[in-house]
Amino acid sequence: MDFRELEEKLVAFRDARGWKKYHTPKNLAVSAAVELGELLEHFQWESDGEILEAVKDPAKKEAIADEIADVVIYLTLLAHELGIDLDGAVERKLEKNGRKYPLRG
């Protein structure tokens, strides 16, 4: 699934529930930040090793995956509301990063 397909599914889900009125750019950006905070709670006070060990537990891994999904959902809806093509934006950003950080060798 590409971002366009994901966007279509999310917008259809949202619109079927009458939530569009709440999905202003500001509200979506705030919601993405809130969800990112919830994601960070899973990593607070843990070392990288402890985190990698914790995600061996399927329930812990699913909880983290849910928070990542929430962040992606809100950012995808934000891009939709702002008319930003995420596929194009990510591709352009990768190209910019490639120029900024060229391979050394």
mmCIF file of N, CA, C and O in Angstrom:
data_model
loop_
_atom_site.group_PDB
_atom_site.id
_atom_site.type_symbol
_atom_site.label_atom_id
_atom_site.label_comp_id
_atom_site.label_asym_id
_atom_site.label_seq_id
_atom_site.Cartn_x
_atom_site.Cartn_y
_atom_site.Cartn_z
ATOM 1 N N MET A 1 0.858 -1.173 0.000
ATOM 2 C CA MET A 1 0.000 0.000 0.000
ATOM 3 C C MET A 1 0.903 1.234 0.000
ATOM 4 O O MET A 1 1.834 1.327 0.787
ATOM 5 N N ASP A 2 0.618 2.174 -0.882
ATOM 6 C CA ASP A 2 1.363 3.428 -0.886
ATOM 7 C C ASP A 2 0.612 4.473 -0.061
ATOM 8 O O ASP A 2 -0.487 4.220 0.438
ATOM 9 N N PHE A 3 1.217 5.642 0.099
ATOM 10 C CA PHE A 3 0.573 6.671 0.918
ATOM 11 C C PHE A 3 -0.763 7.112 0.329
ATOM 12 O O PHE A 3 -1.700 7.419 1.071
ATOM 13 N N ARG A 4 -0.879 7.162 -0.991
ATOM 14 C CA ARG A 4 -2.141 7.578 -1.623
ATOM 15 C C ARG A 4 -3.267 6.620 -1.251
ATOM 16 O O ARG A 4 -4.356 7.039 -0.882
ATOM 17 N N GLU A 5 -2.993 5.333 -1.331
ATOM 18 C CA GLU A 5 -3.994 4.333 -0.973
ATOM 19 C C GLU A 5 -4.337 4.424 0.516
ATOM 20 O O GLU A 5 -5.509 4.349 0.900
ATOM 21 N N LEU A 6 -3.323 4.588 1.352
ATOM 22 C CA LEU A 6 -3.552 4.743 2.784
ATOM 23 C C LEU A 6 -4.404 5.976 3.056
ATOM 24 O O LEU A 6 -5.371 5.928 3.830
ATOM 25 N N GLU A 7 -4.072 7.075 2.406
ATOM 26 C CA GLU A 7 -4.822 8.321 2.571
ATOM 27 C C GLU A 7 -6.295 8.117 2.211
ATOM 28 O O GLU A 7 -7.184 8.542 2.953
ATOM 29 N N GLU A 8 -6.557 7.459 1.103
ATOM 30 C CA GLU A 8 -7.939 7.214 0.677
ATOM 31 C C GLU A 8 -8.702 6.402 1.718
ATOM 32 O O GLU A 8 -9.846 6.710 2.034
ATOM 33 N N LYS A 9 -8.066 5.371 2.252
ATOM 34 C CA LYS A 9 -8.712 4.539 3.272
ATOM 35 C C LYS A 9 -8.996 5.335 4.545
ATOM 36 O O LYS A 9 -10.064 5.217 5.147
ATOM 37 N N LEU A 10 -8.020 6.131 4.962
ATOM 38 C CA LEU A 10 -8.186 6.912 6.193
ATOM 39 C C LEU A 10 -9.270 7.970 6.037
ATOM 40 O O LEU A 10 -10.083 8.177 6.953
ATOM 41 N N VAL A 11 -9.294 8.647 4.910
ATOM 42 C CA VAL A 11 -10.305 9.685 4.674
ATOM 43 C C VAL A 11 -11.696 9.047 4.624
ATOM 44 O O VAL A 11 -12.648 9.583 5.215
ATOM 45 N N ALA A 12 -11.832 7.906 3.963
ATOM 46 C CA ALA A 12 -13.125 7.220 3.906
ATOM 47 C C ALA A 12 -13.572 6.799 5.307
ATOM 48 O O ALA A 12 -14.747 6.973 5.672
ATOM 49 N N PHE A 13 -12.660 6.255 6.097
ATOM 50 C CA PHE A 13 -12.961 5.848 7.474
ATOM 51 C C PHE A 13 -13.428 7.058 8.290
ATOM 52 O O PHE A 13 -14.446 7.013 8.972
ATOM 53 N N ARG A 14 -12.647 8.139 8.203
ATOM 54 C CA ARG A 14 -12.963 9.364 8.942
ATOM 55 C C ARG A 14 -14.308 9.939 8.514
ATOM 56 O O ARG A 14 -15.149 10.263 9.348
ATOM 57 N N ASP A 15 -14.502 10.069 7.216
ATOM 58 C CA ASP A 15 -15.717 10.704 6.715
ATOM 59 C C ASP A 15 -16.967 9.893 7.031
ATOM 60 O O ASP A 15 -18.024 10.461 7.300
ATOM 61 N N ALA A 16 -16.840 8.573 7.045
ATOM 62 C CA ALA A 16 -17.978 7.715 7.378
ATOM 63 C C ALA A 16 -18.441 7.932 8.813
ATOM 64 O O ALA A 16 -19.602 7.683 9.146
ATOM 65 N N ARG A 17 -17.550 8.439 9.653
ATOM 66 C CA ARG A 17 -17.865 8.668 11.058
ATOM 67 C C ARG A 17 -18.146 10.140 11.382
ATOM 68 O O ARG A 17 -18.384 10.493 12.532
ATOM 69 N N GLY A 18 -18.083 10.988 10.376
ATOM 70 C CA GLY A 18 -18.379 12.405 10.585
ATOM 71 C C GLY A 18 -17.319 13.147 11.372
ATOM 72 O O GLY A 18 -17.622 14.134 12.046
ATOM 73 N N TRP A 19 -16.073 12.722 11.277
ATOM 74 C CA TRP A 19 -15.004 13.336 12.068
ATOM 75 C C TRP A 19 -14.280 14.464 11.349
ATOM 76 O O TRP A 19 -13.423 15.120 11.947
ATOM 77 N N LYS A 20 -14.579 14.706 10.067
ATOM 78 C CA LYS A 20 -13.844 15.707 9.301
ATOM 79 C C LYS A 20 -13.838 17.069 10.000
ATOM 80 O O LYS A 20 -12.836 17.774 9.989
ATOM 81 N N LYS A 21 -14.958 17.433 10.633
ATOM 82 C CA LYS A 21 -15.044 18.754 11.283
ATOM 83 C C LYS A 21 -13.987 18.929 12.374
ATOM 84 O O LYS A 21 -13.605 20.048 12.701
ATOM 85 N N TYR A 22 -13.481 17.840 12.929
ATOM 86 C CA TYR A 22 -12.452 17.907 13.966
ATOM 87 C C TYR A 22 -11.041 17.888 13.389
ATOM 88 O O TYR A 22 -10.084 18.201 14.090
ATOM 89 N N HIS A 23 -10.930 17.504 12.133
ATOM 90 C CA HIS A 23 -9.624 17.290 11.535
ATOM 91 C C HIS A 23 -9.096 18.529 10.819
ATOM 92 O O HIS A 23 -8.820 18.504 9.628
ATOM 93 N N THR A 24 -8.937 19.576 11.592
ATOM 94 C CA THR A 24 -8.304 20.781 11.071
ATOM 95 C C THR A 24 -6.795 20.565 11.085
ATOM 96 O O THR A 24 -6.293 19.704 11.836
ATOM 97 N N PRO A 25 -6.050 21.331 10.292
ATOM 98 C CA PRO A 25 -4.592 21.150 10.324
ATOM 99 C C PRO A 25 -4.005 21.267 11.728
ATOM 100 O O PRO A 25 -3.173 20.435 12.135
ATOM 101 N N LYS A 26 -4.429 22.250 12.492
ATOM 102 C CA LYS A 26 -3.905 22.411 13.855
ATOM 103 C C LYS A 26 -4.227 21.190 14.716
ATOM 104 O O LYS A 26 -3.355 20.646 15.402
ATOM 105 N N ASN A 27 -5.472 20.748 14.683
ATOM 106 C CA ASN A 27 -5.865 19.605 15.507
ATOM 107 C C ASN A 27 -5.122 18.336 15.113
ATOM 108 O O ASN A 27 -4.747 17.534 15.982
ATOM 109 N N LEU A 28 -4.905 18.152 13.822
ATOM 110 C CA LEU A 28 -4.185 16.962 13.380
ATOM 111 C C LEU A 28 -2.717 17.022 13.784
ATOM 112 O O LEU A 28 -2.143 16.007 14.201
ATOM 113 N N ALA A 29 -2.105 18.191 13.686
ATOM 114 C CA ALA A 29 -0.701 18.334 14.102
ATOM 115 C C ALA A 29 -0.565 18.097 15.606
ATOM 116 O O ALA A 29 0.350 17.399 16.061
ATOM 117 N N VAL A 30 -1.475 18.656 16.381
ATOM 118 C CA VAL A 30 -1.453 18.447 17.834
ATOM 119 C C VAL A 30 -1.662 16.965 18.154
ATOM 120 O O VAL A 30 -0.960 16.390 18.995
ATOM 121 N N SER A 31 -2.608 16.340 17.469
ATOM 122 C CA SER A 31 -2.887 14.925 17.717
ATOM 123 C C SER A 31 -1.680 14.057 17.373
ATOM 124 O O SER A 31 -1.380 13.096 18.095
ATOM 125 N N ALA A 32 -0.974 14.384 16.299
ATOM 126 C CA ALA A 32 0.234 13.628 15.939
ATOM 127 C C ALA A 32 1.278 13.761 17.042
ATOM 128 O O ALA A 32 1.927 12.781 17.421
ATOM 129 N N ALA A 33 1.431 14.975 17.582
ATOM 130 C CA ALA A 33 2.401 15.201 18.657
ATOM 131 C C ALA A 33 2.002 14.439 19.922
ATOM 132 O O ALA A 33 2.859 13.857 20.603
ATOM 133 N N VAL A 34 0.723 14.422 20.236
ATOM 134 C CA VAL A 34 0.231 13.690 21.416
ATOM 135 C C VAL A 34 0.528 12.202 21.256
ATOM 136 O O VAL A 34 1.021 11.547 22.183
ATOM 137 N N GLU A 35 0.229 11.667 20.078
ATOM 138 C CA GLU A 35 0.478 10.244 19.837
ATOM 139 C C GLU A 35 1.969 9.923 19.863
ATOM 140 O O GLU A 35 2.371 8.866 20.337
ATOM 141 N N LEU A 36 2.787 10.843 19.369
ATOM 142 C CA LEU A 36 4.233 10.636 19.434
ATOM 143 C C LEU A 36 4.689 10.597 20.894
ATOM 144 O O LEU A 36 5.545 9.780 21.267
ATOM 145 N N GLY A 37 4.088 11.432 21.728
ATOM 146 C CA GLY A 37 4.384 11.387 23.159
ATOM 147 C C GLY A 37 4.021 10.041 23.763
ATOM 148 O O GLY A 37 4.764 9.493 24.579
ATOM 149 N N GLU A 38 2.874 9.504 23.349
ATOM 150 C CA GLU A 38 2.466 8.187 23.842
ATOM 151 C C GLU A 38 3.439 7.103 23.376
ATOM 152 O O GLU A 38 3.729 6.162 24.113
ATOM 153 N N LEU A 39 3.955 7.242 22.162
ATOM 154 C CA LEU A 39 4.969 6.317 21.669
ATOM 155 C C LEU A 39 6.231 6.416 22.523
ATOM 156 O O LEU A 39 6.819 5.400 22.924
ATOM 157 N N LEU A 40 6.642 7.632 22.813
ATOM 158 C CA LEU A 40 7.864 7.836 23.589
ATOM 159 C C LEU A 40 7.771 7.251 24.993
ATOM 160 O O LEU A 40 8.792 6.858 25.575
ATOM 161 N N GLU A 41 6.582 7.182 25.543
ATOM 162 C CA GLU A 41 6.421 6.590 26.877
ATOM 163 C C GLU A 41 6.934 5.151 26.918
ATOM 164 O O GLU A 41 7.413 4.690 27.953
ATOM 165 N N HIS A 42 6.838 4.450 25.797
ATOM 166 C CA HIS A 42 7.305 3.065 25.754
ATOM 167 C C HIS A 42 8.827 2.970 25.828
ATOM 168 O O HIS A 42 9.368 1.910 26.143
ATOM 169 N N PHE A 43 9.512 4.073 25.539
ATOM 170 C CA PHE A 43 10.970 4.073 25.501
ATOM 171 C C PHE A 43 11.604 4.813 26.675
ATOM 172 O O PHE A 43 12.802 4.681 26.907
ATOM 173 N N GLN A 44 10.786 5.558 27.392
ATOM 174 C CA GLN A 44 11.297 6.356 28.506
ATOM 175 C C GLN A 44 11.928 5.436 29.548
ATOM 176 O O GLN A 44 11.352 4.421 29.939
ATOM 177 N N TRP A 45 13.118 5.802 29.979
ATOM 178 C CA TRP A 45 13.866 5.125 31.031
ATOM 179 C C TRP A 45 14.404 3.761 30.620
ATOM 180 O O TRP A 45 14.910 3.025 31.463
ATOM 181 N N GLU A 46 14.293 3.403 29.370
ATOM 182 C CA GLU A 46 14.767 2.098 28.908
ATOM 183 C C GLU A 46 16.014 2.287 28.037
ATOM 184 O O GLU A 46 16.110 3.248 27.284
ATOM 185 N N SER A 47 16.925 1.344 28.124
ATOM 186 C CA SER A 47 18.077 1.354 27.220
ATOM 187 C C SER A 47 17.641 0.735 25.887
ATOM 188 O O SER A 47 16.589 0.089 25.799
ATOM 189 N N ASP A 48 18.453 0.910 24.873
ATOM 190 C CA ASP A 48 18.132 0.294 23.582
ATOM 191 C C ASP A 48 18.007 -1.220 23.717
ATOM 192 O O ASP A 48 17.105 -1.828 23.147
ATOM 193 N N GLY A 49 18.900 -1.805 24.481
ATOM 194 C CA GLY A 49 18.845 -3.248 24.690
ATOM 195 C C GLY A 49 17.560 -3.688 25.379
ATOM 196 O O GLY A 49 16.966 -4.712 25.013
ATOM 197 N N GLU A 50 17.143 -2.933 26.386
ATOM 198 C CA GLU A 50 15.903 -3.261 27.094
ATOM 199 C C GLU A 50 14.694 -3.144 26.175
ATOM 200 O O GLU A 50 13.764 -3.964 26.249
ATOM 201 N N ILE A 51 14.713 -2.144 25.312
ATOM 202 C CA ILE A 51 13.608 -1.967 24.371
ATOM 203 C C ILE A 51 13.549 -3.141 23.394
ATOM 204 O O ILE A 51 12.474 -3.704 23.145
ATOM 205 N N LEU A 52 14.711 -3.498 22.849
ATOM 206 C CA LEU A 52 14.741 -4.620 21.906
ATOM 207 C C LEU A 52 14.316 -5.921 22.566
ATOM 208 O O LEU A 52 13.697 -6.780 21.924
ATOM 209 N N GLU A 53 14.621 -6.068 23.824
ATOM 210 C CA GLU A 53 14.177 -7.252 24.565
ATOM 211 C C GLU A 53 12.662 -7.190 24.806
ATOM 212 O O GLU A 53 11.957 -8.193 24.670
ATOM 213 N N ALA A 54 12.162 -6.008 25.164
ATOM 214 C CA ALA A 54 10.740 -5.844 25.478
ATOM 215 C C ALA A 54 9.851 -6.159 24.281
ATOM 216 O O ALA A 54 8.768 -6.732 24.447
ATOM 217 N N VAL A 55 10.294 -5.813 23.075
ATOM 218 C CA VAL A 55 9.431 -6.042 21.909
ATOM 219 C C VAL A 55 9.393 -7.512 21.486
ATOM 220 O O VAL A 55 8.663 -7.856 20.560
ATOM 221 N N LYS A 56 10.120 -8.357 22.188
ATOM 222 C CA LYS A 56 9.969 -9.797 21.960
ATOM 223 C C LYS A 56 8.631 -10.278 22.509
ATOM 224 O O LYS A 56 8.135 -11.330 22.113
ATOM 225 N N ASP A 57 8.082 -9.501 23.426
ATOM 226 C CA ASP A 57 6.743 -9.782 23.953
ATOM 227 C C ASP A 57 5.729 -9.271 22.926
ATOM 228 O O ASP A 57 5.689 -8.067 22.647
ATOM 229 N N PRO A 58 4.913 -10.153 22.353
ATOM 230 C CA PRO A 58 3.975 -9.727 21.312
ATOM 231 C C PRO A 58 3.030 -8.603 21.750
ATOM 232 O O PRO A 58 2.718 -7.722 20.951
ATOM 233 N N ALA A 59 2.607 -8.598 22.987
ATOM 234 C CA ALA A 59 1.695 -7.552 23.462
ATOM 235 C C ALA A 59 2.397 -6.194 23.498
ATOM 236 O O ALA A 59 1.817 -5.168 23.118
ATOM 237 N N LYS A 60 3.644 -6.183 23.951
ATOM 238 C CA LYS A 60 4.422 -4.934 23.999
ATOM 239 C C LYS A 60 4.688 -4.429 22.576
ATOM 240 O O LYS A 60 4.540 -3.246 22.292
ATOM 241 N N LYS A 61 5.056 -5.351 21.696
ATOM 242 C CA LYS A 61 5.318 -4.978 20.313
ATOM 243 C C LYS A 61 4.063 -4.406 19.661
ATOM 244 O O LYS A 61 4.122 -3.408 18.943
ATOM 245 N N GLU A 62 2.918 -5.012 19.911
ATOM 246 C CA GLU A 62 1.658 -4.511 19.347
ATOM 247 C C GLU A 62 1.311 -3.139 19.902
ATOM 248 O O GLU A 62 0.828 -2.265 19.164
ATOM 249 N N ALA A 63 1.546 -2.913 21.187
ATOM 250 C CA ALA A 63 1.266 -1.609 21.780
ATOM 251 C C ALA A 63 2.111 -0.516 21.127
ATOM 252 O O ALA A 63 1.622 0.579 20.828
ATOM 253 N N ILE A 64 3.366 -0.820 20.873
ATOM 254 C CA ILE A 64 4.251 0.145 20.201
ATOM 255 C C ILE A 64 3.806 0.347 18.761
ATOM 256 O O ILE A 64 3.741 1.478 18.271
ATOM 257 N N ALA A 65 3.474 -0.743 18.087
ATOM 258 C CA ALA A 65 2.998 -0.646 16.701
ATOM 259 C C ALA A 65 1.734 0.203 16.616
ATOM 260 O O ALA A 65 1.572 0.996 15.675
ATOM 261 N N ASP A 66 0.844 0.064 17.589
ATOM 262 C CA ASP A 66 -0.382 0.873 17.604
ATOM 263 C C ASP A 66 -0.061 2.359 17.692
ATOM 264 O O ASP A 66 -0.692 3.184 17.018
ATOM 265 N N GLU A 67 0.910 2.718 18.524
ATOM 266 C CA GLU A 67 1.266 4.134 18.666
ATOM 267 C C GLU A 67 1.927 4.662 17.392
ATOM 268 O O GLU A 67 1.655 5.789 16.965
ATOM 269 N N ILE A 68 2.780 3.848 16.780
ATOM 270 C CA ILE A 68 3.384 4.255 15.509
ATOM 271 C C ILE A 68 2.296 4.458 14.465
ATOM 272 O O ILE A 68 2.301 5.450 13.717
ATOM 273 N N ALA A 69 1.335 3.543 14.413
ATOM 274 C CA ALA A 69 0.231 3.661 13.459
ATOM 275 C C ALA A 69 -0.570 4.932 13.705
ATOM 276 O O ALA A 69 -0.957 5.627 12.745
ATOM 277 N N ASP A 70 -0.822 5.264 14.970
ATOM 278 C CA ASP A 70 -1.564 6.492 15.277
ATOM 279 C C ASP A 70 -0.832 7.719 14.738
ATOM 280 O O ASP A 70 -1.451 8.627 14.171
ATOM 281 N N VAL A 71 0.484 7.759 14.908
ATOM 282 C CA VAL A 71 1.273 8.888 14.399
ATOM 283 C C VAL A 71 1.158 8.961 12.881
ATOM 284 O O VAL A 71 0.911 10.031 12.310
ATOM 285 N N VAL A 72 1.315 7.825 12.214
ATOM 286 C CA VAL A 72 1.229 7.789 10.755
ATOM 287 C C VAL A 72 -0.159 8.216 10.284
ATOM 288 O O VAL A 72 -0.299 8.977 9.310
ATOM 289 N N ILE A 73 -1.193 7.755 10.972
ATOM 290 C CA ILE A 73 -2.566 8.119 10.596
ATOM 291 C C ILE A 73 -2.767 9.627 10.668
ATOM 292 O O ILE A 73 -3.259 10.249 9.715
ATOM 293 N N TYR A 74 -2.395 10.227 11.779
ATOM 294 C CA TYR A 74 -2.604 11.671 11.920
ATOM 295 C C TYR A 74 -1.764 12.464 10.925
ATOM 296 O O TYR A 74 -2.225 13.462 10.361
ATOM 297 N N LEU A 75 -0.526 12.049 10.682
ATOM 298 C CA LEU A 75 0.299 12.773 9.719
ATOM 299 C C LEU A 75 -0.223 12.609 8.298
ATOM 300 O O LEU A 75 -0.175 13.553 7.500
ATOM 301 N N THR A 76 -0.748 11.442 7.985
ATOM 302 C CA THR A 76 -1.332 11.225 6.659
ATOM 303 C C THR A 76 -2.568 12.101 6.470
ATOM 304 O O THR A 76 -2.749 12.725 5.407
ATOM 305 N N LEU A 77 -3.406 12.181 7.479
ATOM 306 C CA LEU A 77 -4.592 13.040 7.389
ATOM 307 C C LEU A 77 -4.198 14.517 7.341
ATOM 308 O O LEU A 77 -4.835 15.309 6.626
ATOM 309 N N LEU A 78 -3.149 14.899 8.054
ATOM 310 C CA LEU A 78 -2.665 16.281 7.993
ATOM 311 C C LEU A 78 -2.196 16.610 6.577
ATOM 312 O O LEU A 78 -2.548 17.663 6.027
ATOM 313 N N ALA A 79 -1.429 15.719 5.993
ATOM 314 C CA ALA A 79 -0.967 15.933 4.619
ATOM 315 C C ALA A 79 -2.163 16.052 3.677
ATOM 316 O O ALA A 79 -2.177 16.920 2.791
ATOM 317 N N HIS A 80 -3.168 15.233 3.884
ATOM 318 C CA HIS A 80 -4.381 15.305 3.053
ATOM 319 C C HIS A 80 -5.038 16.681 3.160
ATOM 320 O O HIS A 80 -5.369 17.294 2.148
ATOM 321 N N GLU A 81 -5.198 17.155 4.377
ATOM 322 C CA GLU A 81 -5.858 18.450 4.581
ATOM 323 C C GLU A 81 -5.052 19.602 3.989
ATOM 324 O O GLU A 81 -5.616 20.616 3.591
ATOM 325 N N LEU A 82 -3.740 19.454 3.931
ATOM 326 C CA LEU A 82 -2.875 20.513 3.398
ATOM 327 C C LEU A 82 -2.561 20.330 1.915
ATOM 328 O O LEU A 82 -1.844 21.144 1.327
ATOM 329 N N GLY A 83 -3.103 19.268 1.312
ATOM 330 C CA GLY A 83 -2.867 19.027 -0.105
ATOM 331 C C GLY A 83 -1.444 18.608 -0.420
ATOM 332 O O GLY A 83 -0.918 18.917 -1.484
ATOM 333 N N ILE A 84 -0.813 17.907 0.510
ATOM 334 C CA ILE A 84 0.565 17.435 0.324
ATOM 335 C C ILE A 84 0.539 15.972 -0.106
ATOM 336 O O ILE A 84 -0.074 15.135 0.557
ATOM 337 N N ASP A 85 1.189 15.688 -1.227
ATOM 338 C CA ASP A 85 1.334 14.323 -1.724
ATOM 339 C C ASP A 85 2.494 13.685 -0.960
ATOM 340 O O ASP A 85 3.659 14.028 -1.181
ATOM 341 N N LEU A 86 2.189 12.773 -0.052
ATOM 342 C CA LEU A 86 3.223 12.174 0.787
ATOM 343 C C LEU A 86 4.222 11.345 -0.013
ATOM 344 O O LEU A 86 5.421 11.358 0.288
ATOM 345 N N ASP A 87 3.751 10.622 -1.013
ATOM 346 C CA ASP A 87 4.684 9.847 -1.824
ATOM 347 C C ASP A 87 5.721 10.776 -2.448
ATOM 348 O O ASP A 87 6.918 10.522 -2.375
ATOM 349 N N GLY A 88 5.253 11.871 -3.039
ATOM 350 C CA GLY A 88 6.163 12.836 -3.656
ATOM 351 C C GLY A 88 7.039 13.531 -2.633
ATOM 352 O O GLY A 88 8.228 13.755 -2.877
ATOM 353 N N ALA A 89 6.461 13.885 -1.493
ATOM 354 C CA ALA A 89 7.217 14.587 -0.457
ATOM 355 C C ALA A 89 8.351 13.722 0.080
ATOM 356 O O ALA A 89 9.480 14.201 0.267
ATOM 357 N N VAL A 90 8.085 12.452 0.314
ATOM 358 C CA VAL A 90 9.117 11.553 0.827
ATOM 359 C C VAL A 90 10.197 11.346 -0.231
ATOM 360 O O VAL A 90 11.396 11.366 0.080
ATOM 361 N N GLU A 91 9.784 11.165 -1.471
ATOM 362 C CA GLU A 91 10.763 10.979 -2.550
ATOM 363 C C GLU A 91 11.662 12.213 -2.684
ATOM 364 O O GLU A 91 12.889 12.085 -2.783
ATOM 365 N N ARG A 92 11.060 13.403 -2.662
ATOM 366 C CA ARG A 92 11.854 14.640 -2.758
ATOM 367 C C ARG A 92 12.802 14.779 -1.576
ATOM 368 O O ARG A 92 13.952 15.184 -1.724
ATOM 369 N N LYS A 93 12.331 14.442 -0.383
ATOM 370 C CA LYS A 93 13.172 14.553 0.806
ATOM 371 C C LYS A 93 14.351 13.589 0.746
ATOM 372 O O LYS A 93 15.467 13.942 1.144
ATOM 373 N N LEU A 94 14.110 12.378 0.261
ATOM 374 C CA LEU A 94 15.216 11.425 0.104
ATOM 375 C C LEU A 94 16.251 11.951 -0.888
ATOM 376 O O LEU A 94 17.456 11.810 -0.664
ATOM 377 N N GLU A 95 15.780 12.562 -1.973
ATOM 378 C CA GLU A 95 16.704 13.142 -2.949
ATOM 379 C C GLU A 95 17.509 14.273 -2.314
ATOM 380 O O GLU A 95 18.730 14.366 -2.513
ATOM 381 N N LYS A 96 16.849 15.148 -1.565
ATOM 382 C CA LYS A 96 17.549 16.245 -0.879
ATOM 383 C C LYS A 96 18.585 15.700 0.093
ATOM 384 O O LYS A 96 19.704 16.201 0.170
ATOM 385 N N ASN A 97 18.193 14.680 0.860
ATOM 386 C CA ASN A 97 19.126 14.082 1.828
ATOM 387 C C ASN A 97 20.311 13.430 1.113
ATOM 388 O O ASN A 97 21.438 13.455 1.611
ATOM 389 N N GLY A 98 20.052 12.851 -0.067
ATOM 390 C CA GLY A 98 21.137 12.254 -0.836
ATOM 391 C C GLY A 98 22.162 13.284 -1.283
ATOM 392 O O GLY A 98 23.361 13.008 -1.281
ATOM 393 N N ARG A 99 21.685 14.469 -1.636
ATOM 394 C CA ARG A 99 22.606 15.542 -2.018
ATOM 395 C C ARG A 99 23.318 16.099 -0.790
ATOM 396 O O ARG A 99 24.499 16.425 -0.838
ATOM 397 N N LYS A 100 22.604 16.223 0.304
ATOM 398 C CA LYS A 100 23.167 16.795 1.525
ATOM 399 C C LYS A 100 24.166 15.845 2.189
ATOM 400 O O LYS A 100 25.152 16.279 2.776
ATOM 401 N N TYR A 101 23.889 14.560 2.095
ATOM 402 C CA TYR A 101 24.728 13.543 2.737
ATOM 403 C C TYR A 101 25.155 12.510 1.685
ATOM 404 O O TYR A 101 24.700 11.362 1.699
ATOM 405 N N PRO A 102 26.054 12.902 0.790
ATOM 406 C CA PRO A 102 26.461 11.966 -0.272
ATOM 407 C C PRO A 102 27.262 10.798 0.289
ATOM 408 O O PRO A 102 27.852 10.886 1.371
ATOM 409 N N LEU A 103 27.247 9.707 -0.467
ATOM 410 C CA LEU A 103 28.033 8.539 -0.075
ATOM 411 C C LEU A 103 29.510 8.883 -0.114
ATOM 412 O O LEU A 103 29.970 9.596 -0.994
ATOM 413 N N ARG A 104 30.209 8.394 0.857
ATOM 414 C CA ARG A 104 31.662 8.586 0.892
ATOM 415 C C ARG A 104 32.293 7.233 0.675
ATOM 416 O O ARG A 104 31.835 6.235 1.181
ATOM 417 N N GLY A 105 33.362 7.242 -0.027
ATOM 418 C CA GLY A 105 33.852 5.936 -0.190
ATOM 419 C C GLY A 105 35.162 5.703 -0.716
ATOM 420 O O GLY A 105 35.714 4.775 -0.945
#
